[in-house]
PDB file of C-alpha atoms and ligand atoms in Angstrom:
ATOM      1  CA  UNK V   1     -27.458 -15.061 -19.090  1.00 46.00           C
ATOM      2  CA  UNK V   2     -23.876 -15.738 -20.419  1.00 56.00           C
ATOM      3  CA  UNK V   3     -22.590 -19.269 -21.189  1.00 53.00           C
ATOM      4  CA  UNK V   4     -20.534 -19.296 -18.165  1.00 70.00           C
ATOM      5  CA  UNK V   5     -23.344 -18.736 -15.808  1.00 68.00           C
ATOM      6  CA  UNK V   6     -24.473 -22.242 -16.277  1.00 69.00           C
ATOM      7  CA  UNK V   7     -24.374 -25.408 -15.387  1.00 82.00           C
ATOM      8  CA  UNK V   8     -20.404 -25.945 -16.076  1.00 87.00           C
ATOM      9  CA  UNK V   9     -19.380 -22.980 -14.004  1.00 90.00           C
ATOM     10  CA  UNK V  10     -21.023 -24.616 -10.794  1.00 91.00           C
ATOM     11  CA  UNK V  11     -19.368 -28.022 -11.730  1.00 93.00           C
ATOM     12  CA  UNK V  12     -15.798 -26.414 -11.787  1.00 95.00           C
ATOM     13  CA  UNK V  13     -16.677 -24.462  -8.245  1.00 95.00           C
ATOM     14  CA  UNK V  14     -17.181 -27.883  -6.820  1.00 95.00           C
ATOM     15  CA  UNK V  15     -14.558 -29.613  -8.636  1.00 96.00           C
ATOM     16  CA  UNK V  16     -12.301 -27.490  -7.065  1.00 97.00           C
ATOM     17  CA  UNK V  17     -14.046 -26.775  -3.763  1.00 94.00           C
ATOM     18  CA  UNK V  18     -11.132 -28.370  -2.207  1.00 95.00           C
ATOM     19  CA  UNK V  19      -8.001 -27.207  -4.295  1.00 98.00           C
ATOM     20  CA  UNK V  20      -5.559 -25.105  -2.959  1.00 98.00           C
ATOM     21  CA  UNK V  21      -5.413 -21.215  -3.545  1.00 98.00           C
ATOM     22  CA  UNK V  22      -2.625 -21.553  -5.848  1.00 98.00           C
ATOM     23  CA  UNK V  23      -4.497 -24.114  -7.884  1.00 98.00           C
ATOM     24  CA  UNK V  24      -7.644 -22.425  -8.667  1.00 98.00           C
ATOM     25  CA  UNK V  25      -5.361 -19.347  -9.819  1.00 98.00           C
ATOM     26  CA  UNK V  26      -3.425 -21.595 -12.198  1.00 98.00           C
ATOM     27  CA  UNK V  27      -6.832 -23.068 -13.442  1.00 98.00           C
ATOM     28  CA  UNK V  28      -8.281 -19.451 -13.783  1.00 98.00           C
ATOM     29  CA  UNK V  29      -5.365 -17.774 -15.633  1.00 98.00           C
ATOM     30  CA  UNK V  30      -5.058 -20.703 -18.001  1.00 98.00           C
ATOM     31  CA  UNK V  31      -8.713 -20.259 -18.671  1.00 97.00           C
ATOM     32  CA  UNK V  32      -9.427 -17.043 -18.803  1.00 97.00           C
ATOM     33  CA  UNK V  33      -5.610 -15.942 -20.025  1.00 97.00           C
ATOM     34  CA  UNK V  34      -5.310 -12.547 -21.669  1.00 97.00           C
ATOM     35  CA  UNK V  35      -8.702 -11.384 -20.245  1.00 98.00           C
ATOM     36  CA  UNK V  36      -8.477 -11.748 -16.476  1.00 98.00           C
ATOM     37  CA  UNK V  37      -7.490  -8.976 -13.619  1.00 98.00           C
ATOM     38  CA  UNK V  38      -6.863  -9.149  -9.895  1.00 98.00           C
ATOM     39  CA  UNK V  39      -8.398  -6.651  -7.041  1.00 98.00           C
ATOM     40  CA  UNK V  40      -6.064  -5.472  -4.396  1.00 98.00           C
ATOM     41  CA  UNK V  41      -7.061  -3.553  -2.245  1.00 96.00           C
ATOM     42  CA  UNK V  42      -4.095  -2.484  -0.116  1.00 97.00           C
ATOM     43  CA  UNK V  43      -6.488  -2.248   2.371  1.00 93.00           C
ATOM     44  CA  UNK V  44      -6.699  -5.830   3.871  1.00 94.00           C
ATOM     45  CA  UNK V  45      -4.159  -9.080   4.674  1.00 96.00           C
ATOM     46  CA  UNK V  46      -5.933 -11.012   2.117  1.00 97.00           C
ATOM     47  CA  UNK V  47      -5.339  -9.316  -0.702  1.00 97.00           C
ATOM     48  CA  UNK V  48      -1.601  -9.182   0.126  1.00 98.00           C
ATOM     49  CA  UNK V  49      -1.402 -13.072   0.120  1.00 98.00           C
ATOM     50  CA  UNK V  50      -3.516 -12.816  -3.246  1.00 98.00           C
ATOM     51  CA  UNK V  51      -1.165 -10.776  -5.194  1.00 98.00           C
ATOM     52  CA  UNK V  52       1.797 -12.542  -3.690  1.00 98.00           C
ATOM     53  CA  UNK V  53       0.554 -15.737  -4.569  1.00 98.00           C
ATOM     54  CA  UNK V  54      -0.274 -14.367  -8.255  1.00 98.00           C
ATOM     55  CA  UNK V  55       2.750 -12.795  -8.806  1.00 98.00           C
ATOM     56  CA  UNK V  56       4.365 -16.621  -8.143  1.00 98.00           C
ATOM     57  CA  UNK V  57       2.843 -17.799 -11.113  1.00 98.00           C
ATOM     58  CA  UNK V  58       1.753 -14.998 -13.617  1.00 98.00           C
ATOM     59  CA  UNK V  59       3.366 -10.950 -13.448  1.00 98.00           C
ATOM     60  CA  UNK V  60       1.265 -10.140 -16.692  1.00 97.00           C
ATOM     61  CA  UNK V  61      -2.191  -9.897 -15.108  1.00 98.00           C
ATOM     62  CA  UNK V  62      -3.360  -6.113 -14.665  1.00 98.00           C
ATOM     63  CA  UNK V  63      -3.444  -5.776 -10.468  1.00 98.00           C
ATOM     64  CA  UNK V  64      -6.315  -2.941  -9.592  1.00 98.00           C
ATOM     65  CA  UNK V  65      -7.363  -1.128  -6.521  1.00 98.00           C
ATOM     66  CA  UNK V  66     -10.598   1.440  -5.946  1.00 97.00           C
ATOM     67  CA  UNK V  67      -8.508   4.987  -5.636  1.00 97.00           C
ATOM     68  CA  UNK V  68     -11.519   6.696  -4.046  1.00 97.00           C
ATOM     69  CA  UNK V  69      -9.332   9.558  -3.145  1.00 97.00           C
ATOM     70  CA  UNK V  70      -9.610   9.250   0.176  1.00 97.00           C
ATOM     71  CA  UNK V  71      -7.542   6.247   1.440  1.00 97.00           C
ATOM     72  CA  UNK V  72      -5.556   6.574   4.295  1.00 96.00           C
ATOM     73  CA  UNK V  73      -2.574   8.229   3.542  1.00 97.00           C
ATOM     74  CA  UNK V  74      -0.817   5.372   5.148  1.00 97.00           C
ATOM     75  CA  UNK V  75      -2.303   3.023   2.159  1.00 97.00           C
ATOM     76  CA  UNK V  76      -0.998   5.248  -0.675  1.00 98.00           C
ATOM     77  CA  UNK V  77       2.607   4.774   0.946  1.00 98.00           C
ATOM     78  CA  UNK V  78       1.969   1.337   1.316  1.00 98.00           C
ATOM     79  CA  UNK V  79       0.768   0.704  -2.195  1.00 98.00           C
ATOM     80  CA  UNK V  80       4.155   2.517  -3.379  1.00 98.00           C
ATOM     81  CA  UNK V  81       6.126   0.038  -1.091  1.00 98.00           C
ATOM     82  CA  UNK V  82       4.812  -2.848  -2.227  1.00 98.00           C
ATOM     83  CA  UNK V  83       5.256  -1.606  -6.016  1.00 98.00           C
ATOM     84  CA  UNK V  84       8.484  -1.181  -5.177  1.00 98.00           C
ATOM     85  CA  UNK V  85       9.654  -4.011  -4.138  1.00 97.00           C
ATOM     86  CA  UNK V  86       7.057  -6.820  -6.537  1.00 98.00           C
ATOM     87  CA  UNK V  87       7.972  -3.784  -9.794  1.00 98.00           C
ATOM     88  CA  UNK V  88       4.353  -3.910 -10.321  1.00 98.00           C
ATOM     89  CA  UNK V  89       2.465  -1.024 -11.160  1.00 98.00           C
ATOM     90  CA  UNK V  90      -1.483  -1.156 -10.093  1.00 98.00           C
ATOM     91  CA  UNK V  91      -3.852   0.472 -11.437  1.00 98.00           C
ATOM     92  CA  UNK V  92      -5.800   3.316  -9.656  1.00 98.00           C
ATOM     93  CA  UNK V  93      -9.228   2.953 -10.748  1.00 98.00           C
ATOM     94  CA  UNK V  94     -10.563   6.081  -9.808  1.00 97.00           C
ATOM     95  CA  UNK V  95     -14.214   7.080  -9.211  1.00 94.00           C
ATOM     96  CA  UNK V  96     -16.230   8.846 -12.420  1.00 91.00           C
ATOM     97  CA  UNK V  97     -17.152  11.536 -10.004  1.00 95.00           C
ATOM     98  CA  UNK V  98     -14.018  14.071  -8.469  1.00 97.00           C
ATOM     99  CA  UNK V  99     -15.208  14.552  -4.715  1.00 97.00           C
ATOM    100  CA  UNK V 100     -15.716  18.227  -5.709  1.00 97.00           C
ATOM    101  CA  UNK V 101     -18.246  17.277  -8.775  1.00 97.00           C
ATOM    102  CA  UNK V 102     -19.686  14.132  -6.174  1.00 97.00           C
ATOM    103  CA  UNK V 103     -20.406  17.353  -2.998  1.00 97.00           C
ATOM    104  CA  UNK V 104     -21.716  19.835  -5.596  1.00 97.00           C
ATOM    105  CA  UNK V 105     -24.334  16.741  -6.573  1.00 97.00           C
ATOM    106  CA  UNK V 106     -24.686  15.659  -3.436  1.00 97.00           C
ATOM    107  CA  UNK V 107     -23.825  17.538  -0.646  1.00 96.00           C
ATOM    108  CA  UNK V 108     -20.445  17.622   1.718  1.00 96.00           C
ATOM    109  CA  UNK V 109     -19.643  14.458   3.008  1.00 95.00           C
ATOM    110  CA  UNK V 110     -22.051  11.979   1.708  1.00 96.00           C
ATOM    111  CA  UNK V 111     -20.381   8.918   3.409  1.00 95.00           C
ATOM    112  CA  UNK V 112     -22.235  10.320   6.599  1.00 93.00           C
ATOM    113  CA  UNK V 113     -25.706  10.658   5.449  1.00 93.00           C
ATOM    114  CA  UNK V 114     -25.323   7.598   2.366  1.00 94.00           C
ATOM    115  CA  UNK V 115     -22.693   5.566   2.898  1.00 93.00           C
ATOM    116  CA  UNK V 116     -24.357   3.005   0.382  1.00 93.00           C
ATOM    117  CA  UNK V 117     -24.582   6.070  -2.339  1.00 95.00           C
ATOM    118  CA  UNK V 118     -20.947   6.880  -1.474  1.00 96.00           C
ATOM    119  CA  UNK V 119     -20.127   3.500  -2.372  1.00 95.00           C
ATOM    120  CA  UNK V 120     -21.893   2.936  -5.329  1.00 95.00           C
ATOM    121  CA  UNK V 121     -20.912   6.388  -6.675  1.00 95.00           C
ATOM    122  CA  UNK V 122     -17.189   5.895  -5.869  1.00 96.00           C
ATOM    123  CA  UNK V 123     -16.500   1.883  -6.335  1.00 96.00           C
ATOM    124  CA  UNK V 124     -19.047   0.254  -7.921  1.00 96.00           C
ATOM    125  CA  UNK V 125     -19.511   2.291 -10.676  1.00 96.00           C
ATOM    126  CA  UNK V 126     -15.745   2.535 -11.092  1.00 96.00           C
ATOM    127  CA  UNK V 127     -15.128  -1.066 -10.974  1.00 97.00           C
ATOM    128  CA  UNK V 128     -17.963  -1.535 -13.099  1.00 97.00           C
ATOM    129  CA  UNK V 129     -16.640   0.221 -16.010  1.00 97.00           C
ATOM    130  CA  UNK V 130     -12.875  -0.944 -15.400  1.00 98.00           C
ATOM    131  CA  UNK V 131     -13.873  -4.583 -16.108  1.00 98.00           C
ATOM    132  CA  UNK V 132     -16.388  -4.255 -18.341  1.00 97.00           C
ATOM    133  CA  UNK V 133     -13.552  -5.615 -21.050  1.00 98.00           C
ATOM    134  CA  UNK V 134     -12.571  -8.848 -19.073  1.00 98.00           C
ATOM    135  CA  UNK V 135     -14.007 -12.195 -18.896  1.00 97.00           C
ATOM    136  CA  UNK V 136     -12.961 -12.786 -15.026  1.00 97.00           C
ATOM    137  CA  UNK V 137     -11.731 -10.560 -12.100  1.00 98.00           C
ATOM    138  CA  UNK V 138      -9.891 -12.613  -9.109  1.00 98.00           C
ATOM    139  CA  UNK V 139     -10.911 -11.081  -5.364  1.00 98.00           C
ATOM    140  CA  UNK V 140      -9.624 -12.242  -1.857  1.00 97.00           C
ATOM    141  CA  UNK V 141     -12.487 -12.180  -0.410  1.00 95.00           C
ATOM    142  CA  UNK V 142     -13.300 -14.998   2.536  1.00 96.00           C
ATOM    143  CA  UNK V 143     -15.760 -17.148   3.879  1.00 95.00           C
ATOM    144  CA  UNK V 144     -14.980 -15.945   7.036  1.00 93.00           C
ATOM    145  CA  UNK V 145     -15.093 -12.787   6.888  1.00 89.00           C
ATOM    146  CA  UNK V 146     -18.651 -11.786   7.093  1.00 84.00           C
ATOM    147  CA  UNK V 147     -22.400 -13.786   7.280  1.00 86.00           C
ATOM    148  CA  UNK V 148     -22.984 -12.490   3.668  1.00 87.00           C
ATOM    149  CA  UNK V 149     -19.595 -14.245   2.253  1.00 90.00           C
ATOM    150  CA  UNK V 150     -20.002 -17.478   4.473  1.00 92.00           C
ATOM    151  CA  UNK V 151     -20.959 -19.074   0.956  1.00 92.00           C
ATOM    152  CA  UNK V 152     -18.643 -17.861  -1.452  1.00 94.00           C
ATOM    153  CA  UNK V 153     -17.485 -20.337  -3.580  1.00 95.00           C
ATOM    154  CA  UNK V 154     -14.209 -20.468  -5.274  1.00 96.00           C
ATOM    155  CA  UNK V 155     -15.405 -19.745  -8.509  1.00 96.00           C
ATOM    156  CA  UNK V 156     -18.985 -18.117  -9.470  1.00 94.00           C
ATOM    157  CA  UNK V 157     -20.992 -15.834 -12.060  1.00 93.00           C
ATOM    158  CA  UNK V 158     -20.901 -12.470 -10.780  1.00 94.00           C
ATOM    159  CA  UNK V 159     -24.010 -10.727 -11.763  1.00 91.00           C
ATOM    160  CA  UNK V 160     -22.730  -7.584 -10.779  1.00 92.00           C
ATOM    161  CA  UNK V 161     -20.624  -7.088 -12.931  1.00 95.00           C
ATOM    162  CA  UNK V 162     -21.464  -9.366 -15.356  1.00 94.00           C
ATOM    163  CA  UNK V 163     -18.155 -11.809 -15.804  1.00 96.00           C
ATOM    164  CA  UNK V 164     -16.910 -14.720 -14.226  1.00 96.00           C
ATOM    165  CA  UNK V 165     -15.468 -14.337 -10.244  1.00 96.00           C
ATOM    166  CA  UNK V 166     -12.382 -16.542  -8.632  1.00 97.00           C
ATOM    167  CA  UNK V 167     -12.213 -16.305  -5.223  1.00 98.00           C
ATOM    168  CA  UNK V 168      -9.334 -18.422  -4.565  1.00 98.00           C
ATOM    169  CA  UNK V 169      -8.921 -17.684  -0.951  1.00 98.00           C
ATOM    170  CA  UNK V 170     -12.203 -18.436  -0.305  1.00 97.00           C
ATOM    171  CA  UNK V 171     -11.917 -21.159   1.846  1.00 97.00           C
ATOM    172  CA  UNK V 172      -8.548 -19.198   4.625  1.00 98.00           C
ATOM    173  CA  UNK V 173      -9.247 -18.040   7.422  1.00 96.00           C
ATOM    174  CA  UNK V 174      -7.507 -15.191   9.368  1.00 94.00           C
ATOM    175  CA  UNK V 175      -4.870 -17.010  11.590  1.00 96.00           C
ATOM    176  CA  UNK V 176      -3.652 -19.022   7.896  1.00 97.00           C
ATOM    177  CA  UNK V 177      -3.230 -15.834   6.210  1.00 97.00           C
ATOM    178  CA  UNK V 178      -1.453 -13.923   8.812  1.00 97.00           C
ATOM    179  CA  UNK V 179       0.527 -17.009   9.221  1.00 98.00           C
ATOM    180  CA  UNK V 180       1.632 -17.121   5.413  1.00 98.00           C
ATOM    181  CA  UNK V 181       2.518 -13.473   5.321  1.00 98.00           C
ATOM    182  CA  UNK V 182       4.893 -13.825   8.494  1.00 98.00           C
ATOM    183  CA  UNK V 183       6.244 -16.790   7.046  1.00 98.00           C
ATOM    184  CA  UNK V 184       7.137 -15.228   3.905  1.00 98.00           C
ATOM    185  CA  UNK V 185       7.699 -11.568   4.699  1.00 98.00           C
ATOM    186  CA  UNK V 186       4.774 -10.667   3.085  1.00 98.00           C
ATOM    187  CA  UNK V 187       4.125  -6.486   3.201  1.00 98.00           C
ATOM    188  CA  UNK V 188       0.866  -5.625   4.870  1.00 98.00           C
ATOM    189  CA  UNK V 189      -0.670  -2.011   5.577  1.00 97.00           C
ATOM    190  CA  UNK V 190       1.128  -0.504   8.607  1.00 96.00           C
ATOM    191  CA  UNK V 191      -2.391   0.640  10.433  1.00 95.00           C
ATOM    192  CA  UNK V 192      -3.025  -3.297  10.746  1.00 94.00           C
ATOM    193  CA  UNK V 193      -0.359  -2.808  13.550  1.00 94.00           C
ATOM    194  CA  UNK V 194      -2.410  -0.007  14.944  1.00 92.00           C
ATOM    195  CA  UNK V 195      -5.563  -1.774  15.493  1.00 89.00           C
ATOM    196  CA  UNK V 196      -7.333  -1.672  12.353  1.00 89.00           C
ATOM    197  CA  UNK V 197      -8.892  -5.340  11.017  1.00 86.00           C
ATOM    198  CA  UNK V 198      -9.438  -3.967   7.306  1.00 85.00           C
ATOM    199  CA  UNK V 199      -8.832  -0.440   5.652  1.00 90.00           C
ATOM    200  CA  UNK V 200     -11.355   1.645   3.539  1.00 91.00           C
ATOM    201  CA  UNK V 201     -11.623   4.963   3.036  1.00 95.00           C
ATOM    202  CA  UNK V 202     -10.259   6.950   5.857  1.00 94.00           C
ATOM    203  CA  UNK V 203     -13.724   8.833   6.750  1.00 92.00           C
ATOM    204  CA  UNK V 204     -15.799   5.185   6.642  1.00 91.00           C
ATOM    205  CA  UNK V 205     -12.958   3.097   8.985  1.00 89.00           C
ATOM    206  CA  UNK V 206     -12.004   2.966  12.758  1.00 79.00           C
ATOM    207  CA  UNK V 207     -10.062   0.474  14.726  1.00 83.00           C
ATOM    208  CA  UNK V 208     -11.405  -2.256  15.443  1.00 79.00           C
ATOM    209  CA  UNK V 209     -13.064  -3.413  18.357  1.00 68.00           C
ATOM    210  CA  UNK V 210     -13.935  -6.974  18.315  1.00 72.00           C
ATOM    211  CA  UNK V 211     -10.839  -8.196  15.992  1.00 66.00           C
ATOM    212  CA  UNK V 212     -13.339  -9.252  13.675  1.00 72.00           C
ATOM    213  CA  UNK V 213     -11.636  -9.038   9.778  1.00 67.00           C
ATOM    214  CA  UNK V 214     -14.364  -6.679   8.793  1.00 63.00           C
ATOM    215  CA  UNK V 215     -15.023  -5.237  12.524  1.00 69.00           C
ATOM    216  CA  UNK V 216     -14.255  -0.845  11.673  1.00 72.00           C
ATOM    217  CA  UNK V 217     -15.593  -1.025   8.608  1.00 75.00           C
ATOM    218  CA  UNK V 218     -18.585   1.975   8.860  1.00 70.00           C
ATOM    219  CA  UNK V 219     -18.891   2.750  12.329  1.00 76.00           C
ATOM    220  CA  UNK V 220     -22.374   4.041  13.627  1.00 73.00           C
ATOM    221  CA  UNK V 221     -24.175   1.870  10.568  1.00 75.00           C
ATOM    222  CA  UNK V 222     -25.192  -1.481   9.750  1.00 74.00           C
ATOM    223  CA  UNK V 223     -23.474  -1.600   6.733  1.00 75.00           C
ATOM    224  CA  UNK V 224     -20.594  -4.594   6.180  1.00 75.00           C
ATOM    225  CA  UNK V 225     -20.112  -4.089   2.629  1.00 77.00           C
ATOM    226  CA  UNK V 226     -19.052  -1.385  -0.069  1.00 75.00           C
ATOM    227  CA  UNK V 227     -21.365  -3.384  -2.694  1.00 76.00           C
ATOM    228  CA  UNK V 228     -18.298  -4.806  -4.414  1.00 80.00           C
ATOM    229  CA  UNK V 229     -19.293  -8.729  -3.320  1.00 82.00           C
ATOM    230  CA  UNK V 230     -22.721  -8.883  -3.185  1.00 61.00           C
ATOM    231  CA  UNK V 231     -24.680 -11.535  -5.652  1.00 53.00           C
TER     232      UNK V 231
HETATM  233  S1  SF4 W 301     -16.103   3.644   2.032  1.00 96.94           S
HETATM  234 FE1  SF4 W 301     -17.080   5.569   2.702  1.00 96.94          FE
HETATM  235  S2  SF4 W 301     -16.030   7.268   1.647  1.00 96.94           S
HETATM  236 FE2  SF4 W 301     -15.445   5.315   0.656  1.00 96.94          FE
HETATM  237  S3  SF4 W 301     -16.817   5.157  -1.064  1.00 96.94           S
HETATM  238 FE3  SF4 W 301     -17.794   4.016   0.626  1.00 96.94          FE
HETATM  239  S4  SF4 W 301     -19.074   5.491   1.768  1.00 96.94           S
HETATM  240 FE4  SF4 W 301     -17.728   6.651   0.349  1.00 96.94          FE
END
């Protein structure tokens, strides 16, 4: 177990249970400055009001996204846009496995027969090798946003992948962060407007029904998660 799986990381999660967002990202990147890295995925509202809120106070820490190479083709525009107009330049963390090498292993279209394999093969492993050389990765995951992320605290011990978690937007909810990106013109992923809660891959999402912030998200199977988030 590493030294900031104990006691003192649980201390600072509560001492700043009730910070703002902005806050626990000045506490993180002071802490964990020169070894830290934010997710975006393009994919989601909450990671727009992440890197917008990062980009206030630091434009040195590494911004990443999952290219499984098969996001909507509306997301690659949109991460382009929004590179554009922060000058940021993300990096496309791309799967070990080409989707030609990943069907010759597997079989055509393994997202329909298993998803969690898909996942695993084109995100987790990915991500798990991209931060392998940081102490702490910030995500904007919410409480709200599923049953299995109604505890997340703000800041944690991932076991996953082994290094210290900030989840500074733990504690929004949907109508605050669509309310701070209207407020400040924040860019968001055009198919939002088109009915879709949260973006994926293109095969793996549908619009969605209930409104939910995860509701789409693998259609026809119980799954809520790509494997990214869980303990
Ligand atoms: S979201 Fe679907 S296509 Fe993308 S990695 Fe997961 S299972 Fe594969």
């Amino acid at each position: 177990m590493n030294a900031e799986s104990s006691e003192e990381l649980q201390s600072v999660a509560v001492e700043l249970a009730a910070a703002s967002s902005t806050e626990i990202l000045r506490w993180a990147l002071a802490r964990y400055s020169g070894s830290i890295v934010a997710a975006c995925s393009f994919g989601g509202p909450s990671g727009m009001v992440l890197l917008d809120q990062l980009l206030e106070l630091d434009r040195s820490v590494p911004v990443f996204y999952l290219d499984t190479g098969l996001l909507h083709e509306e997301t690659y525009a949109h991460i382009q846009a929004v590179s554009a107009r922060y000058e940021i330049a993300p990096i496309a963390v791309q799967a070990p496995l080409t989707l030609e090498r990943q069907a010759s292993l597997y079989g055509e279209r393994l997202w329909e027969r298993d998803p969690d394999r898909c996942c695993e093969l084109r995100k987790v492993e990915a991500q798990r090798t991209f931060l392998r050389p940081y102490r702490a990765w910030i995500s904007g995951i919410r409480r709200d946003q599923t049953a299995s992320r109604a505890q997340t605290p703000v800041v944690e011990w991932d076991r996953r992948f082994d290094l210290v978690k900030i989840n500074p937007l733990a504690h929004w909810d949907e109508r605050t962060i669509w309310s701070y990106i209207v407020e400040r013109n924040v860019p968001y992923n055009p198919l939002h407007d088109d009915g879709f809660s949260s973006l994926g891959c293109l095969p793996c999402t549908a619009p969605s029904i209930t409104g939910d912030a995860r509701s789409g998200r693998w259609p026809g199977h119980s799954k809520t998660e790509c494997g990214l988030h869980q303990a």
